[in-house]
CSV table of C-alpha atoms and ligand atoms in Angstrom, one decimal:
chain,number,residue,atom,x,y,z
D,1,MET,CA,35.4,189.0,119.7
D,2,ALA,CA,34.9,191.9,122.1
D,3,ARG,CA,34.1,190.7,125.6
D,4,ARG,CA,31.6,192.5,127.9
D,5,VAL,CA,33.8,193.5,130.9
D,6,THR,CA,32.4,194.9,134.1
D,7,VAL,CA,34.9,196.7,136.4
D,8,ILE,CA,33.6,197.3,139.9
D,9,GLY,CA,35.3,200.4,141.3
D,10,ALA,CA,36.2,203.8,139.9
D,11,GLY,CA,39.4,204.4,141.8
D,12,VAL,CA,42.8,204.4,140.2
D,13,ILE,CA,42.8,200.6,139.9
D,14,GLY,CA,39.3,200.4,138.4
D,15,LEU,CA,40.0,203.2,135.9
D,16,SER,CA,43.4,201.7,134.9
D,17,VAL,CA,42.0,198.2,134.4
D,18,ALA,CA,39.0,199.6,132.5
D,19,HIS,CA,41.5,201.6,130.3
D,20,GLU,CA,43.5,198.5,129.5
D,21,PHE,CA,40.5,196.3,128.6
D,22,ALA,CA,38.9,199.1,126.4
D,23,SER,CA,42.2,199.7,124.7
D,24,ASN,CA,42.2,196.0,123.9
D,25,GLY,CA,38.8,196.3,122.1
D,26,ASP,CA,36.6,195.0,124.9
D,27,GLU,CA,33.2,196.6,125.8
D,28,VAL,CA,33.7,198.0,129.3
D,29,THR,CA,31.3,199.2,132.0
D,30,VAL,CA,32.6,200.6,135.3
D,31,VAL,CA,30.2,200.2,138.2
D,32,ALA,CA,30.9,202.2,141.4
D,33,ASP,CA,29.2,203.7,144.3
D,34,GLN,CA,31.7,206.5,144.7
D,35,ASP,CA,32.9,208.6,141.8
D,36,THR,CA,36.6,208.8,141.2
D,37,MET,CA,37.3,212.0,143.1
D,38,GLU,CA,35.5,210.6,146.2
D,39,THR,CA,37.6,207.5,146.4
D,40,VAL,CA,40.6,206.7,148.6
D,41,SER,CA,42.6,207.1,145.4
D,42,SER,CA,41.8,210.8,145.3
D,43,VAL,CA,43.6,211.5,148.6
D,44,SER,CA,46.7,209.4,148.1
D,45,ALA,CA,50.2,210.6,147.5
D,46,ALA,CA,51.6,208.8,144.5
D,47,LEU,CA,55.2,208.2,144.1
D,48,TRP,CA,56.3,205.1,142.1
D,49,PHE,CA,57.8,203.4,145.1
D,50,PRO,CA,56.6,199.8,145.2
D,51,PHE,CA,57.9,199.0,148.7
D,52,ARG,CA,57.4,195.4,149.9
D,53,SER,CA,55.4,194.5,146.8
D,54,GLU,CA,54.8,190.8,145.9
D,55,ARG,CA,57.9,189.0,144.6
D,56,SER,CA,57.0,187.0,141.5
D,57,GLU,CA,57.7,187.1,137.8
D,58,LEU,CA,54.3,188.6,137.1
D,59,ALA,CA,54.6,191.3,139.8
D,60,ASP,CA,58.1,192.2,138.4
D,61,GLN,CA,56.7,192.5,134.9
D,62,LEU,CA,53.9,194.7,136.2
D,63,LEU,CA,56.3,196.9,138.1
D,64,ALA,CA,58.6,197.3,135.1
D,65,ARG,CA,55.7,198.1,132.9
D,66,SER,CA,54.2,200.7,135.2
D,67,LEU,CA,57.5,202.4,135.6
D,68,GLU,CA,57.9,202.5,131.8
D,69,ARG,CA,54.4,203.9,131.3
D,70,PHE,CA,54.8,206.5,134.0
D,71,VAL,CA,58.2,207.6,132.7
D,72,ALA,CA,56.7,207.9,129.2
D,73,LEU,CA,53.9,210.1,130.5
D,74,THR,CA,56.4,212.6,131.8
D,75,ALA,CA,57.2,213.5,128.2
D,76,GLU,CA,53.7,214.5,127.3
D,77,SER,CA,52.8,218.1,127.1
D,78,ASP,CA,51.0,219.3,130.3
D,79,ALA,CA,52.3,216.1,131.9
D,80,VAL,CA,50.4,214.7,134.9
D,81,VAL,CA,53.4,212.7,136.0
D,82,ARG,CA,56.8,214.3,136.7
D,83,MET,CA,60.2,212.8,137.6
D,84,ARG,CA,61.2,213.9,141.1
D,85,THR,CA,64.7,213.4,142.5
D,86,GLY,CA,65.0,212.8,146.2
D,87,THR,CA,66.0,210.4,149.0
D,88,VAL,CA,63.8,207.5,150.1
D,89,VAL,CA,64.8,207.2,153.7
D,90,GLU,CA,64.7,204.0,155.8
D,91,ARG,CA,64.5,203.2,159.5
D,92,LEU,CA,64.7,199.4,159.4
D,93,ALA,CA,68.0,197.5,159.6
D,94,ASP,CA,67.0,195.4,156.6
D,95,PRO,CA,64.8,197.6,154.4
D,96,ASP,CA,63.2,196.2,151.3
D,97,ARG,CA,65.2,197.4,148.3
D,98,SER,CA,63.7,195.0,145.7
D,99,TRP,CA,62.0,197.9,143.9
D,100,THR,CA,65.4,199.4,143.1
D,101,SER,CA,66.1,196.5,140.7
D,102,HIS,CA,63.8,198.2,138.2
D,103,LEU,CA,65.7,201.5,138.2
D,104,ALA,CA,68.4,202.3,135.7
D,105,GLN,CA,70.1,204.6,138.2
D,106,PHE,CA,70.1,205.0,142.0
D,107,GLU,CA,72.7,205.5,144.7
D,108,GLU,CA,73.1,205.0,148.4
D,109,ALA,CA,72.4,208.2,150.3
D,110,SER,CA,75.3,209.7,152.2
D,111,ALA,CA,75.1,210.2,156.0
D,112,ALA,CA,74.7,214.0,155.3
D,113,GLN,CA,71.6,213.4,153.2
D,114,LEU,CA,69.8,211.3,155.9
D,115,PRO,CA,67.5,213.0,158.4
D,116,GLU,CA,67.9,212.2,162.1
D,117,GLY,CA,66.3,208.8,163.1
D,118,THR,CA,66.9,207.2,159.8
D,119,THR,CA,69.5,204.5,159.1
D,120,SER,CA,69.9,204.5,155.3
D,121,GLY,CA,68.3,205.7,152.1
D,122,VAL,CA,68.3,205.6,148.4
D,123,ARG,CA,68.8,208.6,146.1
D,124,ALA,CA,66.9,208.3,142.9
D,125,ALA,CA,64.6,210.0,140.3
D,126,LEU,CA,61.1,208.5,140.6
D,127,PRO,CA,57.8,209.2,138.8
D,128,PHE,CA,55.6,211.4,141.0
D,129,ILE,CA,52.0,211.1,139.9
D,130,GLU,CA,50.0,214.3,140.6
D,131,ILE,CA,46.8,212.7,141.8
D,132,PRO,CA,44.5,215.8,141.7
D,133,ARG,CA,45.4,216.1,138.0
D,134,TYR,CA,46.1,212.5,137.1
D,135,LEU,CA,42.8,211.1,138.1
D,136,PRO,CA,40.6,213.6,136.1
D,137,TRP,CA,43.0,213.1,133.2
D,138,LEU,CA,42.7,209.3,133.4
D,139,LYS,CA,39.0,209.4,133.7
D,140,ALA,CA,38.7,211.6,130.6
D,141,ARG,CA,40.9,209.1,128.7
D,142,VAL,CA,38.7,206.3,129.9
D,143,GLN,CA,35.6,208.2,128.8
D,144,SER,CA,37.1,208.9,125.4
D,145,LEU,CA,37.3,205.1,124.9
D,146,GLY,CA,33.6,204.9,125.2
D,147,ILE,CA,33.5,203.2,128.6
D,148,THR,CA,30.1,203.4,130.3
D,149,PHE,CA,29.8,204.4,134.0
D,150,GLU,CA,27.0,203.3,136.3
D,151,TYR,CA,26.8,204.5,139.9
D,152,ARG,CA,25.4,202.0,142.3
D,153,THR,CA,26.4,199.5,145.0
D,154,VAL,CA,27.1,196.0,143.9
D,155,ALA,CA,26.0,193.6,146.7
D,156,SER,CA,26.8,190.4,144.9
D,157,ILE,CA,28.8,189.4,141.9
D,158,LYS,CA,25.8,187.4,140.8
D,159,GLU,CA,24.0,190.6,139.9
D,160,LEU,CA,26.4,191.0,137.0
D,161,ALA,CA,26.4,187.5,135.7
D,162,ASN,CA,24.0,188.1,132.8
D,163,GLU,CA,25.5,191.3,131.6
D,164,SER,CA,29.2,190.4,131.7
D,165,ASP,CA,31.6,187.9,130.3
D,166,LEU,CA,34.3,189.0,132.8
D,167,VAL,CA,34.0,190.9,136.1
D,168,VAL,CA,37.0,192.7,137.7
D,169,ILE,CA,36.7,193.7,141.3
D,170,ALA,CA,38.7,196.8,141.9
D,171,VAL,CA,37.3,197.9,145.3
D,172,ALA,CA,40.6,198.0,147.3
D,173,SER,CA,39.2,196.4,150.4
D,174,SER,CA,36.8,193.6,151.3
D,175,SER,CA,33.2,194.5,150.6
D,176,ALA,CA,30.0,192.6,150.0
D,177,ALA,CA,31.0,192.2,146.4
D,178,THR,CA,34.3,190.5,147.1
D,179,LYS,CA,32.9,188.4,150.0
D,180,ALA,CA,30.2,187.1,147.7
D,181,SER,CA,32.7,186.1,145.1
D,182,THR,CA,33.9,182.5,145.0
D,183,ARG,CA,35.8,182.1,141.8
D,184,SER,CA,38.8,184.3,142.1
D,185,VAL,CA,41.2,183.5,139.3
D,186,GLY,CA,43.6,186.4,139.8
D,187,ARG,CA,44.6,189.0,142.4
D,188,SER,CA,46.5,192.2,142.3
D,189,CYS,CA,46.7,195.1,144.7
D,190,GLY,CA,43.6,193.9,146.7
D,191,SER,CA,41.5,193.7,143.5
D,192,ARG,CA,40.4,190.6,141.7
D,193,ILE,CA,39.5,189.4,138.3
D,194,LEU,CA,36.6,187.0,138.2
D,195,GLY,CA,35.3,185.0,135.4
D,196,SER,CA,31.5,185.2,135.6
D,197,LYS,CA,31.0,183.4,132.3
D,198,SER,CA,34.1,182.9,130.3
D,199,GLY,CA,36.6,183.0,133.2
Z,201,FAD,C1,47.1,209.0,152.6
Z,201,FAD,C2,47.3,207.9,151.6
Z,201,FAD,C3,48.5,208.0,150.8
Z,201,FAD,C4,48.8,206.9,149.9
Z,201,FAD,N1,49.9,207.0,149.2
Z,201,FAD,C5,50.2,206.1,148.2
Z,201,FAD,C6,51.4,206.1,147.4
Z,201,FAD,O1,52.2,207.0,147.5
Z,201,FAD,N2,51.6,205.2,146.4
Z,201,FAD,C7,50.7,204.1,146.3
Z,201,FAD,O2,50.9,203.3,145.4
Z,201,FAD,N3,49.6,204.0,147.1
Z,201,FAD,C8,49.3,205.0,148.0
Z,201,FAD,N4,48.2,204.9,148.8
Z,201,FAD,C9,47.3,203.7,148.6
Z,201,FAD,C10,46.4,204.0,147.4
Z,201,FAD,O3,45.7,205.2,147.6
Z,201,FAD,C11,45.4,202.8,147.3
Z,201,FAD,O4,46.1,201.6,147.2
Z,201,FAD,C12,44.6,203.0,146.0
Z,201,FAD,O5,44.0,204.3,146.0
Z,201,FAD,C13,43.5,201.9,145.9
Z,201,FAD,O6,42.8,202.2,144.7
Z,201,FAD,P1,41.6,201.4,144.3
Z,201,FAD,O7,41.1,201.9,142.9
Z,201,FAD,O8,41.9,199.9,144.4
Z,201,FAD,O9,40.5,201.7,145.4
Z,201,FAD,P2,39.7,203.0,145.8
Z,201,FAD,O10,40.3,204.3,145.4
Z,201,FAD,O11,39.3,202.9,147.3
Z,201,FAD,O12,38.3,202.9,145.0
Z,201,FAD,C14,37.4,201.9,145.3
Z,201,FAD,C15,36.2,202.0,144.3
Z,201,FAD,O13,35.4,200.8,144.5
Z,201,FAD,C16,34.1,201.2,144.6
Z,201,FAD,N5,33.3,200.2,145.4
Z,201,FAD,C17,33.7,199.6,146.6
Z,201,FAD,N6,32.8,198.7,146.9
Z,201,FAD,C18,31.8,198.7,146.0
Z,201,FAD,C19,30.6,198.0,145.8
Z,201,FAD,N7,30.2,197.1,146.7
Z,201,FAD,N8,29.8,198.4,144.7
Z,201,FAD,C20,30.2,199.3,143.9
Z,201,FAD,N9,31.4,200.0,144.0
Z,201,FAD,C21,32.1,199.7,145.0
Z,201,FAD,C22,34.1,202.6,145.3
Z,201,FAD,O14,32.9,203.3,145.0
Z,201,FAD,C23,35.3,203.2,144.5
Z,201,FAD,O15,34.9,203.7,143.3
Z,201,FAD,C24,47.9,205.9,149.7
Z,201,FAD,C25,46.7,205.9,150.5
Z,201,FAD,C26,46.4,206.9,151.4
Z,201,FAD,C27,45.1,206.9,152.1
């Protein structure tokens, strides 16, 4: 049976989560006080480069899946994601290279490829997400799935209890909504999934 899912937040995380639930047949509403192109997401650069991400089986699955999905998008006509080859440079003696375990191919940068002040680097082709094009594209996809948008501030998760079976907080940083929540059952990228009824 379709669940009534409310996603708080219309940034890249909120839209992505909404897309996945709606694709799964759930009835999704996105509630946000800033529209997508006003969010922090709209000003970010977006290279698939999950530096110092959580190390867990679930995080590894998510990283592998996101890489696979972004690479697949590069093949679409008028693609909003492109593969870019370059050097990720490092200044630390012991840089986090865990993300490279997901790449089929990468190589150590030679000294000649490293700018002054850096100690090492990785040469690789990575998905580059063109945010000014990607976000409108993602929003259009989300809208085509019949997702409803409401523009207002959520002060407390309790406001949504009667209208939702599941609430996902995708607001990036702490806000009144996250502070008011007490039943966090999941966490990813600063966002939370809360069961308001069935959770
Ligand atoms: C300059 C810059 C470069 C970056 N580069 C990268 C990069 O290369 N790769 C990368 O992975 N990340 C990068 N980031 C980080 C990335 O932008 C953020 O992690 C990401 O945008 C967070 O997305 P989000 O959807 O969680 O939050 P946001 O985009 O901040 O959206 C939050 C949403 O929640 C809503 N909201 C918040 N509180 C409430 C409330 N109480 N009621 C209703 N709605 C609410 C807002 O209205 C908004 O719609 C960069 C960030 C910056 C600033």
